[in-house]
GROMACS .gro file of C-alpha atoms in nm:
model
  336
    1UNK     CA    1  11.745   6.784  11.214
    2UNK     CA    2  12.043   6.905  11.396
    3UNK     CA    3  12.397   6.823  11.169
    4UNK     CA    4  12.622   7.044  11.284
    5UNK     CA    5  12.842   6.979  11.606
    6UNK     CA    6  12.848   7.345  11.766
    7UNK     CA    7  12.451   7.384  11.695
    8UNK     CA    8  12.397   7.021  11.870
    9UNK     CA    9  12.564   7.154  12.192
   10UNK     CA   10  12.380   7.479  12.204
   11UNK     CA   11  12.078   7.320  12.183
   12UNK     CA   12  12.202   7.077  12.478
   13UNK     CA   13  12.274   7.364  12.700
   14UNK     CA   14  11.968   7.545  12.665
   15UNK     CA   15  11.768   7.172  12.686
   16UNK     CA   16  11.995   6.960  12.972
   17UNK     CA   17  11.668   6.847  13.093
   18UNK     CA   18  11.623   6.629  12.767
   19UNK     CA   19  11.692   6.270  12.771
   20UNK     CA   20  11.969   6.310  12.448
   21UNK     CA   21  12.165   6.551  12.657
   22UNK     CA   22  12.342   6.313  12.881
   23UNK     CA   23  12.309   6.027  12.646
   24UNK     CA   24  12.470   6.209  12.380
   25UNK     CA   25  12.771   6.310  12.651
   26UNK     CA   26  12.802   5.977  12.756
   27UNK     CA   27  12.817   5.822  12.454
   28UNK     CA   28  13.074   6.062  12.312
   29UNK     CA   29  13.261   5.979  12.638
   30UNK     CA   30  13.233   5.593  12.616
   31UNK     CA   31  13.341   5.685  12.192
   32UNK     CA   32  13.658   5.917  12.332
   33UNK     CA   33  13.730   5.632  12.599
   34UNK     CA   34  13.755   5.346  12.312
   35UNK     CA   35  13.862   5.484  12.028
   36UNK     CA   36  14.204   5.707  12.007
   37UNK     CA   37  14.077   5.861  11.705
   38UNK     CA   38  13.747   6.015  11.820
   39UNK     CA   39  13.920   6.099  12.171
   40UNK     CA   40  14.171   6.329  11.929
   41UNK     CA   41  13.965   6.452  11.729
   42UNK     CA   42  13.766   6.612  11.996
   43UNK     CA   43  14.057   6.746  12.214
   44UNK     CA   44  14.164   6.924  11.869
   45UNK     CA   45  13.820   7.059  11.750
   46UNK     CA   46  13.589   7.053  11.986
   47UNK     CA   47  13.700   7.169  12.342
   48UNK     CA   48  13.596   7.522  12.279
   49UNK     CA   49  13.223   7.393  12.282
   50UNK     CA   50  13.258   7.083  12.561
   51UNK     CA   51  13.387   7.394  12.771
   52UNK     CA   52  13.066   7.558  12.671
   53UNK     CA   53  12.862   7.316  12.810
   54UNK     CA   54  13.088   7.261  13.089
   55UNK     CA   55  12.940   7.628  13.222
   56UNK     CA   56  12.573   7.469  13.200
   57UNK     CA   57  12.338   7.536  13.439
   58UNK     CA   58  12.203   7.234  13.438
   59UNK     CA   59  12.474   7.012  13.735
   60UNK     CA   60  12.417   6.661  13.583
   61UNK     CA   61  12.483   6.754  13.252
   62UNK     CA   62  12.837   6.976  13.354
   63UNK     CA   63  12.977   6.695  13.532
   64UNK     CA   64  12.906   6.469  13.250
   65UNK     CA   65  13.110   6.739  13.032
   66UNK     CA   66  13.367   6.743  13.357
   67UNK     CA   67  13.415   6.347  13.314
   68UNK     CA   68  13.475   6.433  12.907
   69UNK     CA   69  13.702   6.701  12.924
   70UNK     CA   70  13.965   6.536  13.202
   71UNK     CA   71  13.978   6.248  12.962
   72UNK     CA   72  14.082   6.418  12.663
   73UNK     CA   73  14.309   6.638  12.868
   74UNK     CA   74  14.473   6.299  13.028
   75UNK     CA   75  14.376   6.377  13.333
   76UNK     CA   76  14.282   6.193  13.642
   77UNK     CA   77  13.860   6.102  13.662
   78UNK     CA   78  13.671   6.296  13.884
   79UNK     CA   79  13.526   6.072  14.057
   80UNK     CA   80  13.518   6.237  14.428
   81UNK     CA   81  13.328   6.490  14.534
   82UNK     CA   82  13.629   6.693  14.619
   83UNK     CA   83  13.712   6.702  14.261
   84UNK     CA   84  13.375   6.727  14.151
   85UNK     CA   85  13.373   7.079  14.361
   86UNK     CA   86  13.689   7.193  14.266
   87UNK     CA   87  13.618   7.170  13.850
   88UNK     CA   88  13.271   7.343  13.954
   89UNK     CA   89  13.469   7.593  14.127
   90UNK     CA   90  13.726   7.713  13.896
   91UNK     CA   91  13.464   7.630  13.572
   92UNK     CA   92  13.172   7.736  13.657
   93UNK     CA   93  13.121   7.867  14.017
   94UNK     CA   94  13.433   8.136  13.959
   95UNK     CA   95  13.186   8.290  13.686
   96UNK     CA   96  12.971   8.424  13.951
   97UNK     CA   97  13.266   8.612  14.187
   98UNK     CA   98  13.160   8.936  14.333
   99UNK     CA   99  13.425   9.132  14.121
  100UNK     CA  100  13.279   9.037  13.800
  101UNK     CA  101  12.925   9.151  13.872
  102UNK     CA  102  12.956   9.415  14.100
  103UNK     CA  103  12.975   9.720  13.832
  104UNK     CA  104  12.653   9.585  13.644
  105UNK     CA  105  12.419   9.598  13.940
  106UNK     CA  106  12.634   9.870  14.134
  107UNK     CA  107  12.305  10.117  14.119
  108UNK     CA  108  12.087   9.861  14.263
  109UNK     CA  109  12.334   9.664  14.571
  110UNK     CA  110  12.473   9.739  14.863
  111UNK     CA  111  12.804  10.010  14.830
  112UNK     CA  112  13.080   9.769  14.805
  113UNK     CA  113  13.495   9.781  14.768
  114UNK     CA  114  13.678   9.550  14.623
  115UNK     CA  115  14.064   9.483  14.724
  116UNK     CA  116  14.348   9.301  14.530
  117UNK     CA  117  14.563   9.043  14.733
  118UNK     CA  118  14.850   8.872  14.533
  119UNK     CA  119  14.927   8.513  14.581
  120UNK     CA  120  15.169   8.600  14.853
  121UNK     CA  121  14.875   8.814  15.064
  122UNK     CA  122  14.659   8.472  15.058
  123UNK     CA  123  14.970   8.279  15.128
  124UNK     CA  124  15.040   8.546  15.467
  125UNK     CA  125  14.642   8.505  15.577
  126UNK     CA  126  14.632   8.117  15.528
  127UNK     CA  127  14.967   8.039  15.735
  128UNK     CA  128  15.006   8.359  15.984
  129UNK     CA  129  14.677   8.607  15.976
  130UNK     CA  130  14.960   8.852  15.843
  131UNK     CA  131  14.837   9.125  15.640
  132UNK     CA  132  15.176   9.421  15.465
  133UNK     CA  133  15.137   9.759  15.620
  134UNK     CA  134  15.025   9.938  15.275
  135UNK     CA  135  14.766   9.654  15.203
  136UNK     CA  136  14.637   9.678  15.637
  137UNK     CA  137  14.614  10.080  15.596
  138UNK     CA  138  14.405  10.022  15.229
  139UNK     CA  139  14.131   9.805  15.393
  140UNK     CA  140  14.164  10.059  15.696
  141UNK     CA  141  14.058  10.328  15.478
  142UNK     CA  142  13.796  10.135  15.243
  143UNK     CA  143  13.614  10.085  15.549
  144UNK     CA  144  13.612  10.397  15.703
  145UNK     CA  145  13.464  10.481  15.306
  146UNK     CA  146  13.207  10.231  15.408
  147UNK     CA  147  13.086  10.410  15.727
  148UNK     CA  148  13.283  10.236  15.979
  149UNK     CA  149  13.156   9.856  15.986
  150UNK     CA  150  13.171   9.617  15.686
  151UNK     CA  151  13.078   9.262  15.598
  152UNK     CA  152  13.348   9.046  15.438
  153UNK     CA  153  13.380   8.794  15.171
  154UNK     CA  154  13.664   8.590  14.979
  155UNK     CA  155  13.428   8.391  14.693
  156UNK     CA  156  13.206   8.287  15.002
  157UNK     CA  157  13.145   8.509  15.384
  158UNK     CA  158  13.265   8.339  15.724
  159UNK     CA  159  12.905   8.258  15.791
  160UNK     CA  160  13.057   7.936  16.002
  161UNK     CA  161  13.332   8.069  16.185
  162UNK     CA  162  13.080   8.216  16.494
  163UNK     CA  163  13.159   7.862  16.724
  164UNK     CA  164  13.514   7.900  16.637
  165UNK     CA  165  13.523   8.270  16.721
  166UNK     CA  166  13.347   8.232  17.054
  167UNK     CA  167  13.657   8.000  17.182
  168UNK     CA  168  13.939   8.195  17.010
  169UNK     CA  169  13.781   8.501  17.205
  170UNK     CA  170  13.636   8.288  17.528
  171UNK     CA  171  13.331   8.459  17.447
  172UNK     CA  172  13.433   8.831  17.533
  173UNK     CA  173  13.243   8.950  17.244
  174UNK     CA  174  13.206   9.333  17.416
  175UNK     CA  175  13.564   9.350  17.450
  176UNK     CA  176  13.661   9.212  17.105
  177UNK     CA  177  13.399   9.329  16.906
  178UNK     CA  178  13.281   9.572  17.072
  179UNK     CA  179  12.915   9.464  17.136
  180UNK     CA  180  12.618   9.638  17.312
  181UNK     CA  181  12.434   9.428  17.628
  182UNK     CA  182  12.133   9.442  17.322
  183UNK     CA  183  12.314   9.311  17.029
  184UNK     CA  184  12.316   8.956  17.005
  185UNK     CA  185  12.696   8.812  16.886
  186UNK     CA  186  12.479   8.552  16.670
  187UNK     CA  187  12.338   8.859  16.432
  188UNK     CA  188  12.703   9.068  16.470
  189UNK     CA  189  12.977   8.852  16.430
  190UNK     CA  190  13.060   8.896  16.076
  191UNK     CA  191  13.018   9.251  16.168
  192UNK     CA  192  13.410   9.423  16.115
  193UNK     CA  193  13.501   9.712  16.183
  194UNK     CA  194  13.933   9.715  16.218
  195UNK     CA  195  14.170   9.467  16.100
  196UNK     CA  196  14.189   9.276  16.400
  197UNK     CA  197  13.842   9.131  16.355
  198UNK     CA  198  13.914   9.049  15.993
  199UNK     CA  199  14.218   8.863  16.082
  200UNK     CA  200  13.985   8.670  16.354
  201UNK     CA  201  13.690   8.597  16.084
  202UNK     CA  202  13.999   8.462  15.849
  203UNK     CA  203  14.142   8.274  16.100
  204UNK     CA  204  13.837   8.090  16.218
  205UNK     CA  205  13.654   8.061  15.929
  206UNK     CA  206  13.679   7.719  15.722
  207UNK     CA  207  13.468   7.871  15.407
  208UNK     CA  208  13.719   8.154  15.387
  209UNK     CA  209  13.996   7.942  15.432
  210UNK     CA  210  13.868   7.686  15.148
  211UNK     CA  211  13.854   7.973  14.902
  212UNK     CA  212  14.141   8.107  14.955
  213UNK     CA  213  14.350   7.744  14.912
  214UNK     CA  214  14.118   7.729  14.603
  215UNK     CA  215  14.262   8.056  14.457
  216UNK     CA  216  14.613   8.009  14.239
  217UNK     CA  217  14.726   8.367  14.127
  218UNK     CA  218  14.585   8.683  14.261
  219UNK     CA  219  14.231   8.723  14.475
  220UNK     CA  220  13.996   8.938  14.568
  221UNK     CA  221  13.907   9.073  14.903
  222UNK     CA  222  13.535   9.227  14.919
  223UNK     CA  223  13.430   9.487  15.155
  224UNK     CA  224  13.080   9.506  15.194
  225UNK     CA  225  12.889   9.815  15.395
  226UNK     CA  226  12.725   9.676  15.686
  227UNK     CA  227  12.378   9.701  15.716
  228UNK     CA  228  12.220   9.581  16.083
  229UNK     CA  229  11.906   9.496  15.946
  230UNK     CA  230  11.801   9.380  15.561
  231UNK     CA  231  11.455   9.397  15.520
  232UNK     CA  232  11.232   9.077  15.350
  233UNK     CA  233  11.478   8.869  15.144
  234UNK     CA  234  11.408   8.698  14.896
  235UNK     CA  235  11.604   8.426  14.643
  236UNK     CA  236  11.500   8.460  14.294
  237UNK     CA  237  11.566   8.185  14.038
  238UNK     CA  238  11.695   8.328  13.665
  239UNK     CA  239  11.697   8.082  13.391
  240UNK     CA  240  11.754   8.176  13.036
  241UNK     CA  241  11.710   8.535  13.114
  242UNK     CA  242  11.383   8.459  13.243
  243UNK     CA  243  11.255   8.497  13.648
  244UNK     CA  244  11.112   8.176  13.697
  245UNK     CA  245  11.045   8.144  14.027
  246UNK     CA  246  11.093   8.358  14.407
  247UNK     CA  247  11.067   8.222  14.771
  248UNK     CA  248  11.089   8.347  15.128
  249UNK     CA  249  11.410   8.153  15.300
  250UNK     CA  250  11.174   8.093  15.615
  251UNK     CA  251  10.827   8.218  15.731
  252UNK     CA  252  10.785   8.599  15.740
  253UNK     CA  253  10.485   8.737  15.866
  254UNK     CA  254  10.517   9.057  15.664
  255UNK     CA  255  10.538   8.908  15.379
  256UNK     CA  256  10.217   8.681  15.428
  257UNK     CA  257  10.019   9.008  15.562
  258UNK     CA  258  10.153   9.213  15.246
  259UNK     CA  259  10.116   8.898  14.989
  260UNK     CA  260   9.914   9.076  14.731
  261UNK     CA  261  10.165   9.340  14.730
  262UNK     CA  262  10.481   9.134  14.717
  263UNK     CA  263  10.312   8.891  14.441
  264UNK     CA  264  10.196   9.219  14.226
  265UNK     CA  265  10.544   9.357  14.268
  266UNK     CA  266  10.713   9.042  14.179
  267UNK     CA  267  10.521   8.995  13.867
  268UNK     CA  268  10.626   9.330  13.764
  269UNK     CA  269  10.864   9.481  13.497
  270UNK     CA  270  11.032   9.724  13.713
  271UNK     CA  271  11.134   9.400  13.931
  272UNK     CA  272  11.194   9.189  13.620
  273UNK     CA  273  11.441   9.501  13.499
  274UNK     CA  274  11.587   9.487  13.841
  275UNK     CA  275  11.695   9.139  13.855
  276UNK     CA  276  11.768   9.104  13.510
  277UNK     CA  277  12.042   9.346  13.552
  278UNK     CA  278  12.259   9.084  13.635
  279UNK     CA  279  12.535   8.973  13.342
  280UNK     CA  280  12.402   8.638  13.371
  281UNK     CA  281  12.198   8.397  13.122
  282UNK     CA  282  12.159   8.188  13.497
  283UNK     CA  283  12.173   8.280  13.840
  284UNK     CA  284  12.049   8.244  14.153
  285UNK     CA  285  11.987   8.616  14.310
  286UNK     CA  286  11.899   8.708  14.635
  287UNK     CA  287  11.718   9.065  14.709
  288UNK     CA  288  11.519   9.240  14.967
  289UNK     CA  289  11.213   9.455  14.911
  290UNK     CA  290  11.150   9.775  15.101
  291UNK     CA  291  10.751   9.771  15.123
  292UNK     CA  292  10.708  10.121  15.234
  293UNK     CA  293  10.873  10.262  14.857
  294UNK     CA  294  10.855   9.949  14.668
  295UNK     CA  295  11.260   9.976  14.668
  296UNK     CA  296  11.435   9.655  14.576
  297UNK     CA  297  11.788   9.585  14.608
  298UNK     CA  298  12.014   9.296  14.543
  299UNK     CA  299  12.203   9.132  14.799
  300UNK     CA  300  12.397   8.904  14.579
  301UNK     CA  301  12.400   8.670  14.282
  302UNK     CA  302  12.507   8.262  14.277
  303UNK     CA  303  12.534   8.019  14.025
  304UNK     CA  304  12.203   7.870  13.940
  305UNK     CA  305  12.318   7.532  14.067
  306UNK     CA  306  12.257   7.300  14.344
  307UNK     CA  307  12.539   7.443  14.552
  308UNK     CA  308  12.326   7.739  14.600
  309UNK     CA  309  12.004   7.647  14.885
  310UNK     CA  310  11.714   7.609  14.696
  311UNK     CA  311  11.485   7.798  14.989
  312UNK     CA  312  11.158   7.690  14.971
  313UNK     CA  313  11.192   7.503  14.633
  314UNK     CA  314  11.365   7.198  14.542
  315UNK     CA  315  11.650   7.153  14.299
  316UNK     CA  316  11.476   6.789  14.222
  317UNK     CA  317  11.135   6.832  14.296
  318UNK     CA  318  11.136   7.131  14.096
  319UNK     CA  319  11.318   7.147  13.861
  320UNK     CA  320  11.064   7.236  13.576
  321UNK     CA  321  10.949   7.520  13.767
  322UNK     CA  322  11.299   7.668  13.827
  323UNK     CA  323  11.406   7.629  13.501
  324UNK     CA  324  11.110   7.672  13.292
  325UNK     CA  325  10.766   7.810  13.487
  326UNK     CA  326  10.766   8.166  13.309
  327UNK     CA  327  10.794   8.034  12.988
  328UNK     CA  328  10.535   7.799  13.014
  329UNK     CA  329  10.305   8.038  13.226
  330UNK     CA  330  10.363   8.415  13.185
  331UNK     CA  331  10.427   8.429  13.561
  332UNK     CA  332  10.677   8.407  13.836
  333UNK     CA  333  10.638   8.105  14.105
  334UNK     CA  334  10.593   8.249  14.466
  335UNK     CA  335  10.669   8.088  14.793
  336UNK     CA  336  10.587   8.319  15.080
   0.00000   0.00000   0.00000
């Protein structure tokens, strides 16, 4: 029997799935809602721990806690999606930022740099593309570091700005960014390799522009080293430190003619070690493999959360196996 507080919300984030988790944070809420005492007493004792589970990786249960905490801070409901996403953002979602991880899996990623802008750089990019001379000749120089191209990313990449970018440049993608006849501008858009181009990708790029409205003090500016072609990617689902599950995004015939391979490798420690290298309890990490050396690298990390594509799982359908298949079987779920 659980009578202590703090131990009652541990074991609710490491069980959201259970039927007391959200009736317990619903009926707190309905008790904080009614009663002025029980709404103060948690906003004095207890926020440290409702913050806790605000950072579950379980979505249901961390909006519940969402709907909890803006009442006993007096603040509006969120009841929009808008506001939904930007508590998930700044709680939760800002957890997983490049900058945070980077160092801990630095051995096993793609070379990286990672650039400060102050408020007043995002403020210049958002309103007038306008980057100061010293910050221009830093990015200038990380990626020359970086071998001469680079991929960017604020929290998210400008993975929607190619329709946008073919009308801002009428299409001229040879003379703007430099394209061969063979290079398709589909595959190389997000390829950058002088400020020009960045200021382009910022300018007609929603994503980056969403992130960057959603940052309020100083940001980050990631400079990634491009690479034309990653080999067999694959998302792999982390849930209490355990790989639970991995799937293709799409079909891949080299994958399905080297399945023993992939599955053996998969299942092994060396991958386990890999993976688990990230500072995360939960995450959603993406990786290639290299099947001629076995070499396997991570692309990047996301929160273990609906926002992040499922491939070929579901977050609904399964749900059990993403959260819980290795403990119950030994084994990592594959989807080639």
């Amino acid at each position: 029997m659980i009578n202590d507080f703090h131990k009652l919300c541990l074991f609710l984030s490491l069980n959201p799935l259970s039927y007391v988790s959200h009736y317990f944070i619903e009926e707190l809420y309905q008790l904080a809602l009614n009663t002025l005492q029980v709404k103060q007493h948690l906003a004095f004792y207890c926020e440290d721990i409702l913050l806790t589970l605000a950072v579950c990786y379980d979505d249901d249960l961390r909006f519940s806690c969402f709907k909890l905490i803006s009442l006993l801070m007096n603040e509006s409901q969120p009841t929009t999606k808008d506001r939904l996403a930007y508590l998930n953002r700044i709680c939760y979602e800002s957890l997983y930022d490049f900058h945070i991880y980077y160092d801990k899996i630095k051995p096993f990623t793609i070379e990286s740099k990672i650039i400060d802008l102050t408020k007043q750089d995002i403020n210049d990019l958002i309103n007038k593309q306008f980057i100061r001379k010293d910050l221009e000749e830093k990015i200038i120089e990380a990626i020359y570091q970086l071998g001469g191209y680079v991929f960017i990313k604020m929290h998210r990449s400008p993975k929607d700005a190619y329709q946008n970018l073919c009308k801002e440049i009428n299409d001229e993608w040879s003379r703007y960014w430099n394209l061969k006849s063979e290079e398709d501008a589909r595959l190389y858009f997000m390829r950058v390799e002088n400020i020009y181009q960045l200021k382009l990708l910022f300018k007609t790029s929603d994503r980056l522009h969403e992130d960057l409205k959603q940052i309020d003090s100083d940001g980050k500016l990631i400079l990634r080293k491009w690479i034309n072609s990653i080999p067999n990617e694959y998302r792999c689902f982390v849930c209490n430190r355990q790989l639970n599950a991995v799937s293709t995004y799409q079909f891949n015939q080299q994958s399905i003619n080297n399945e023993k391979q992939i599955k053996d490798l998969i299942n092994s420690k060396s991958f386990e070690d890999i993976i688990l290298k990230i500072p995360y309890s939960h995450a959603v990490v993406d990786c290639s493999i290299d099947l001629t050396n076995s070499k396997v690298t991570i692309i990047e990390v996301n929160p273990f959360s609906k926002r992040s594509s499922a491939a070929k799982f579901s977050w609904t359908i399964d749900k059990y196996i993403l959260y819980y298949y290795y403990q119950n079987n030994q084994s990592v779920f594959i989807k080639l």
